[in-house]
Amino acid sequence: MTSYFSLPDIFKNWQYSIIVSLLLLISILLYELRSLKKELNVFVPKKSDKKIIQKLLKELDLDSFHDDIYEQNSWYGFKKEAISKSISFIYKARLIKNKVTDKKLQILINNFTDKLNEFHEYSSVNLYGRDNYLVPNKDNLNENRNLVQQETKEMNRLAKESFVKLETLVEYAKNNEYL
């Protein structure tokens, strides 16, 4: 009965069979890869996420944060307005926690908020209000000079670390078209 059926040459030689099946498999995989690549390249941030990050960064006022906190030496104090904007940012970021659909963006917001909160917790104990500035306690400076210098170094370090987290957040937002 098998003598009536003849197999094509491809199936008679097992090496040809393997080559043809691999070629078919590769062509299918290449087609799938191309279609998935098109889907991945079409990342469009949600409008709600865009709106949230833009409102948060507007609340913080990037220029004010850069000039009045990051570049300002804590020995000379910080502007109350810049500190209050950053506190407002923390408050609003905590309110919207877990409402951003982009998980990486949410992690970056949380990282920056945590570092900024650490800065505020430390500086709230070591800064006092004078006019429009919050400055370190320089009363009895001759006796407490080393302590005040250590406190200002720590506040400067925390401000710089906060700014690094902010730069990472802004860079991610720009690269993914949130800004």
PDB file of C-alpha atoms in Angstrom:
ATOM      1  CA  MET A   1       0.000   0.000   0.000  1.00  0.00           C
ATOM      2  CA  THR A   2       2.849   2.389   0.713  1.00  0.00           C
ATOM      3  CA  SER A   3       4.205   1.781  -2.724  1.00  0.00           C
ATOM      4  CA  TYR A   4       1.351   3.815  -4.160  1.00  0.00           C
ATOM      5  CA  PHE A   5       2.310   6.886  -2.166  1.00  0.00           C
ATOM      6  CA  SER A   6       5.525   8.650  -2.947  1.00  0.00           C
ATOM      7  CA  LEU A   7       6.912  11.349  -0.677  1.00  0.00           C
ATOM      8  CA  PRO A   8       8.360  14.551  -2.065  1.00  0.00           C
ATOM      9  CA  ASP A   9      12.129  14.867  -2.019  1.00  0.00           C
ATOM     10  CA  ILE A  10      11.987  17.207   0.948  1.00  0.00           C
ATOM     11  CA  PHE A  11      10.481  14.533   3.166  1.00  0.00           C
ATOM     12  CA  LYS A  12      12.643  11.714   1.869  1.00  0.00           C
ATOM     13  CA  ASN A  13      15.847  13.354   3.057  1.00  0.00           C
ATOM     14  CA  TRP A  14      15.698  14.186   6.777  1.00  0.00           C
ATOM     15  CA  GLN A  15      18.331  16.937   6.438  1.00  0.00           C
ATOM     16  CA  TYR A  16      16.173  18.795   3.941  1.00  0.00           C
ATOM     17  CA  SER A  17      13.181  18.351   6.225  1.00  0.00           C
ATOM     18  CA  ILE A  18      14.978  19.961   9.144  1.00  0.00           C
ATOM     19  CA  ILE A  19      16.219  22.848   7.007  1.00  0.00           C
ATOM     20  CA  VAL A  20      12.756  23.590   5.628  1.00  0.00           C
ATOM     21  CA  SER A  21      11.098  23.379   9.041  1.00  0.00           C
ATOM     22  CA  LEU A  22      13.728  25.708  10.539  1.00  0.00           C
ATOM     23  CA  LEU A  23      13.242  28.186   7.699  1.00  0.00           C
ATOM     24  CA  LEU A  24       9.496  28.178   8.324  1.00  0.00           C
ATOM     25  CA  LEU A  25      10.013  28.633  12.049  1.00  0.00           C
ATOM     26  CA  ILE A  26      12.453  31.509  11.537  1.00  0.00           C
ATOM     27  CA  SER A  27      10.131  33.283   9.118  1.00  0.00           C
ATOM     28  CA  ILE A  28       7.234  33.007  11.581  1.00  0.00           C
ATOM     29  CA  LEU A  29       9.387  34.301  14.439  1.00  0.00           C
ATOM     30  CA  LEU A  30      10.651  37.230  12.362  1.00  0.00           C
ATOM     31  CA  TYR A  31       7.092  38.168  11.476  1.00  0.00           C
ATOM     32  CA  GLU A  32       6.075  38.052  15.164  1.00  0.00           C
ATOM     33  CA  LEU A  33       9.118  40.059  16.186  1.00  0.00           C
ATOM     34  CA  ARG A  34       8.343  42.776  13.654  1.00  0.00           C
ATOM     35  CA  SER A  35       4.713  43.031  14.754  1.00  0.00           C
ATOM     36  CA  LEU A  36       5.683  43.167  18.458  1.00  0.00           C
ATOM     37  CA  LYS A  37       8.326  45.793  17.782  1.00  0.00           C
ATOM     38  CA  LYS A  38       5.705  48.020  16.170  1.00  0.00           C
ATOM     39  CA  GLU A  39       3.480  47.623  19.221  1.00  0.00           C
ATOM     40  CA  LEU A  40       6.314  48.474  21.608  1.00  0.00           C
ATOM     41  CA  ASN A  41       7.344  51.581  19.688  1.00  0.00           C
ATOM     42  CA  VAL A  42       3.853  52.987  19.963  1.00  0.00           C
ATOM     43  CA  PHE A  43       4.179  53.834  23.686  1.00  0.00           C
ATOM     44  CA  VAL A  44       2.015  56.848  24.295  1.00  0.00           C
ATOM     45  CA  PRO A  45       1.700  58.092  27.857  1.00  0.00           C
ATOM     46  CA  LYS A  46      -1.799  58.399  29.222  1.00  0.00           C
ATOM     47  CA  LYS A  47      -3.230  61.894  29.367  1.00  0.00           C
ATOM     48  CA  SER A  48      -4.019  61.499  33.053  1.00  0.00           C
ATOM     49  CA  ASP A  49      -0.381  60.616  33.818  1.00  0.00           C
ATOM     50  CA  LYS A  50       0.822  63.594  31.790  1.00  0.00           C
ATOM     51  CA  LYS A  51      -1.537  65.878  33.639  1.00  0.00           C
ATOM     52  CA  ILE A  52      -0.479  64.545  37.050  1.00  0.00           C
ATOM     53  CA  ILE A  53       3.270  64.881  36.477  1.00  0.00           C
ATOM     54  CA  GLN A  54       2.898  68.328  34.924  1.00  0.00           C
ATOM     55  CA  LYS A  55       0.818  69.557  37.875  1.00  0.00           C
ATOM     56  CA  LEU A  56       3.282  68.130  40.376  1.00  0.00           C
ATOM     57  CA  LEU A  57       6.309  69.705  38.715  1.00  0.00           C
ATOM     58  CA  LYS A  58       4.466  73.003  38.349  1.00  0.00           C
ATOM     59  CA  GLU A  59       3.686  72.862  42.072  1.00  0.00           C
ATOM     60  CA  LEU A  60       7.364  72.287  42.848  1.00  0.00           C
ATOM     61  CA  ASP A  61       8.580  75.024  40.464  1.00  0.00           C
ATOM     62  CA  LEU A  62      11.765  73.479  39.090  1.00  0.00           C
ATOM     63  CA  ASP A  63      13.603  76.779  38.677  1.00  0.00           C
ATOM     64  CA  SER A  64      12.881  77.809  42.248  1.00  0.00           C
ATOM     65  CA  PHE A  65      13.933  74.408  43.576  1.00  0.00           C
ATOM     66  CA  HIS A  66      17.163  74.523  41.581  1.00  0.00           C
ATOM     67  CA  ASP A  67      18.096  78.091  42.492  1.00  0.00           C
ATOM     68  CA  ASP A  68      16.779  78.397  46.038  1.00  0.00           C
ATOM     69  CA  ILE A  69      17.437  74.922  47.432  1.00  0.00           C
ATOM     70  CA  TYR A  70      19.926  72.970  45.322  1.00  0.00           C
ATOM     71  CA  GLU A  71      22.388  75.771  44.600  1.00  0.00           C
ATOM     72  CA  GLN A  72      21.809  77.610  47.862  1.00  0.00           C
ATOM     73  CA  ASN A  73      24.216  76.831  50.691  1.00  0.00           C
ATOM     74  CA  SER A  74      22.207  76.071  53.811  1.00  0.00           C
ATOM     75  CA  TRP A  75      24.611  78.219  55.849  1.00  0.00           C
ATOM     76  CA  TYR A  76      22.866  81.227  54.309  1.00  0.00           C
ATOM     77  CA  GLY A  77      19.423  79.665  54.596  1.00  0.00           C
ATOM     78  CA  PHE A  78      16.664  78.794  52.166  1.00  0.00           C
ATOM     79  CA  LYS A  79      13.787  80.913  50.932  1.00  0.00           C
ATOM     80  CA  LYS A  80      10.564  80.122  52.752  1.00  0.00           C
ATOM     81  CA  GLU A  81       8.667  80.172  49.472  1.00  0.00           C
ATOM     82  CA  ALA A  82      10.878  77.453  47.941  1.00  0.00           C
ATOM     83  CA  ILE A  83      10.561  75.299  51.058  1.00  0.00           C
ATOM     84  CA  SER A  84       6.782  75.727  51.146  1.00  0.00           C
ATOM     85  CA  LYS A  85       6.512  74.782  47.447  1.00  0.00           C
ATOM     86  CA  SER A  86       8.496  71.622  48.042  1.00  0.00           C
ATOM     87  CA  ILE A  87       6.346  70.756  51.073  1.00  0.00           C
ATOM     88  CA  SER A  88       3.251  71.306  48.944  1.00  0.00           C
ATOM     89  CA  PHE A  89       4.758  69.021  46.289  1.00  0.00           C
ATOM     90  CA  ILE A  90       5.260  66.265  48.870  1.00  0.00           C
ATOM     91  CA  TYR A  91       1.692  66.654  50.097  1.00  0.00           C
ATOM     92  CA  LYS A  92       0.199  66.472  46.597  1.00  0.00           C
ATOM     93  CA  ALA A  93       2.468  63.592  45.567  1.00  0.00           C
ATOM     94  CA  ARG A  94       1.293  61.615  48.595  1.00  0.00           C
ATOM     95  CA  LEU A  95      -2.335  62.341  47.671  1.00  0.00           C
ATOM     96  CA  ILE A  96      -1.950  60.922  44.167  1.00  0.00           C
ATOM     97  CA  LYS A  97       0.132  57.954  45.327  1.00  0.00           C
ATOM     98  CA  ASN A  98      -0.546  54.895  43.170  1.00  0.00           C
ATOM     99  CA  LYS A  99      -2.768  56.817  40.757  1.00  0.00           C
ATOM    100  CA  VAL A 100      -0.126  57.019  38.034  1.00  0.00           C
ATOM    101  CA  THR A 101      -0.452  54.043  35.701  1.00  0.00           C
ATOM    102  CA  ASP A 102       3.206  54.040  34.638  1.00  0.00           C
ATOM    103  CA  LYS A 103       4.860  52.047  37.424  1.00  0.00           C
ATOM    104  CA  LYS A 104       8.374  53.330  36.751  1.00  0.00           C
ATOM    105  CA  LEU A 105       7.138  56.917  36.846  1.00  0.00           C
ATOM    106  CA  GLN A 106       5.396  56.194  40.138  1.00  0.00           C
ATOM    107  CA  ILE A 107       8.596  54.713  41.581  1.00  0.00           C
ATOM    108  CA  LEU A 108      10.596  57.771  40.500  1.00  0.00           C
ATOM    109  CA  ILE A 109       8.030  60.121  42.046  1.00  0.00           C
ATOM    110  CA  ASN A 110       8.113  58.124  45.283  1.00  0.00           C
ATOM    111  CA  ASN A 111      11.929  58.075  45.358  1.00  0.00           C
ATOM    112  CA  PHE A 112      12.130  61.836  44.907  1.00  0.00           C
ATOM    113  CA  THR A 113       9.358  62.458  47.425  1.00  0.00           C
ATOM    114  CA  ASP A 114      11.028  60.235  50.020  1.00  0.00           C
ATOM    115  CA  LYS A 115      14.407  61.938  49.595  1.00  0.00           C
ATOM    116  CA  LEU A 116      12.809  65.395  49.690  1.00  0.00           C
ATOM    117  CA  ASN A 117      10.868  64.420  52.800  1.00  0.00           C
ATOM    118  CA  GLU A 118      14.123  63.288  54.431  1.00  0.00           C
ATOM    119  CA  PHE A 119      15.603  66.713  53.631  1.00  0.00           C
ATOM    120  CA  HIS A 120      12.575  68.455  55.177  1.00  0.00           C
ATOM    121  CA  GLU A 121      12.605  66.328  58.309  1.00  0.00           C
ATOM    122  CA  TYR A 122      16.249  67.139  58.945  1.00  0.00           C
ATOM    123  CA  SER A 123      16.021  70.812  58.038  1.00  0.00           C
ATOM    124  CA  SER A 124      12.831  71.369  60.041  1.00  0.00           C
ATOM    125  CA  VAL A 125      14.803  70.664  63.204  1.00  0.00           C
ATOM    126  CA  ASN A 126      17.808  72.772  62.218  1.00  0.00           C
ATOM    127  CA  LEU A 127      16.353  75.820  60.441  1.00  0.00           C
ATOM    128  CA  TYR A 128      14.597  78.808  61.963  1.00  0.00           C
ATOM    129  CA  GLY A 129      12.557  81.579  60.364  1.00  0.00           C
ATOM    130  CA  ARG A 130      13.995  85.019  59.771  1.00  0.00           C
ATOM    131  CA  ASP A 131      12.267  87.358  57.342  1.00  0.00           C
ATOM    132  CA  ASN A 132      11.708  85.374  54.129  1.00  0.00           C
ATOM    133  CA  TYR A 133      14.459  82.855  54.835  1.00  0.00           C
ATOM    134  CA  LEU A 134      14.884  79.768  56.963  1.00  0.00           C
ATOM    135  CA  VAL A 135      18.433  79.818  58.354  1.00  0.00           C
ATOM    136  CA  PRO A 136      20.442  77.640  60.744  1.00  0.00           C
ATOM    137  CA  ASN A 137      20.579  78.683  64.373  1.00  0.00           C
ATOM    138  CA  LYS A 138      23.669  80.880  64.571  1.00  0.00           C
ATOM    139  CA  ASP A 139      23.111  82.080  68.132  1.00  0.00           C
ATOM    140  CA  ASN A 140      26.232  81.484  70.208  1.00  0.00           C
ATOM    141  CA  LEU A 141      28.107  80.784  66.995  1.00  0.00           C
ATOM    142  CA  ASN A 142      31.475  80.745  68.733  1.00  0.00           C
ATOM    143  CA  GLU A 143      30.374  77.823  70.912  1.00  0.00           C
ATOM    144  CA  ASN A 144      28.348  75.908  68.318  1.00  0.00           C
ATOM    145  CA  ARG A 145      30.313  76.586  65.117  1.00  0.00           C
ATOM    146  CA  ASN A 146      31.253  72.931  64.502  1.00  0.00           C
ATOM    147  CA  LEU A 147      27.715  71.732  65.160  1.00  0.00           C
ATOM    148  CA  VAL A 148      26.207  74.327  62.816  1.00  0.00           C
ATOM    149  CA  GLN A 149      28.765  73.473  60.118  1.00  0.00           C
ATOM    150  CA  GLN A 150      27.945  69.767  60.398  1.00  0.00           C
ATOM    151  CA  GLU A 151      24.228  70.502  60.194  1.00  0.00           C
ATOM    152  CA  THR A 152      24.659  72.699  57.127  1.00  0.00           C
ATOM    153  CA  LYS A 153      26.828  70.065  55.410  1.00  0.00           C
ATOM    154  CA  GLU A 154      24.159  67.445  56.056  1.00  0.00           C
ATOM    155  CA  MET A 155      21.390  69.719  54.718  1.00  0.00           C
ATOM    156  CA  ASN A 156      23.474  70.483  51.621  1.00  0.00           C
ATOM    157  CA  ARG A 157      24.056  66.758  51.064  1.00  0.00           C
ATOM    158  CA  LEU A 158      20.347  65.962  51.413  1.00  0.00           C
ATOM    159  CA  ALA A 159      19.419  68.824  49.060  1.00  0.00           C
ATOM    160  CA  LYS A 160      21.869  67.538  46.449  1.00  0.00           C
ATOM    161  CA  GLU A 161      20.590  63.964  46.762  1.00  0.00           C
ATOM    162  CA  SER A 162      17.028  65.241  46.361  1.00  0.00           C
ATOM    163  CA  PHE A 163      18.022  67.132  43.254  1.00  0.00           C
ATOM    164  CA  VAL A 164      19.644  64.021  41.743  1.00  0.00           C
ATOM    165  CA  LYS A 165      16.352  62.143  42.231  1.00  0.00           C
ATOM    166  CA  LEU A 166      14.491  65.073  40.673  1.00  0.00           C
ATOM    167  CA  GLU A 167      16.818  65.074  37.652  1.00  0.00           C
ATOM    168  CA  THR A 168      16.160  61.360  37.155  1.00  0.00           C
ATOM    169  CA  LEU A 169      12.414  61.936  37.355  1.00  0.00           C
ATOM    170  CA  VAL A 170      12.454  64.858  34.908  1.00  0.00           C
ATOM    171  CA  GLU A 171      14.716  62.994  32.470  1.00  0.00           C
ATOM    172  CA  TYR A 172      12.377  59.996  32.475  1.00  0.00           C
ATOM    173  CA  ALA A 173       9.355  62.257  32.018  1.00  0.00           C
ATOM    174  CA  LYS A 174      10.969  64.029  29.062  1.00  0.00           C
ATOM    175  CA  ASN A 175      12.159  60.810  27.410  1.00  0.00           C
ATOM    176  CA  ASN A 176       8.683  59.302  27.646  1.00  0.00           C
ATOM    177  CA  GLU A 177       6.871  62.442  26.485  1.00  0.00           C
ATOM    178  CA  TYR A 178       5.215  63.318  29.785  1.00  0.00           C
ATOM    179  CA  LEU A 179       6.624  66.841  29.516  1.00  0.00           C
TER     180      LEU A 179
END
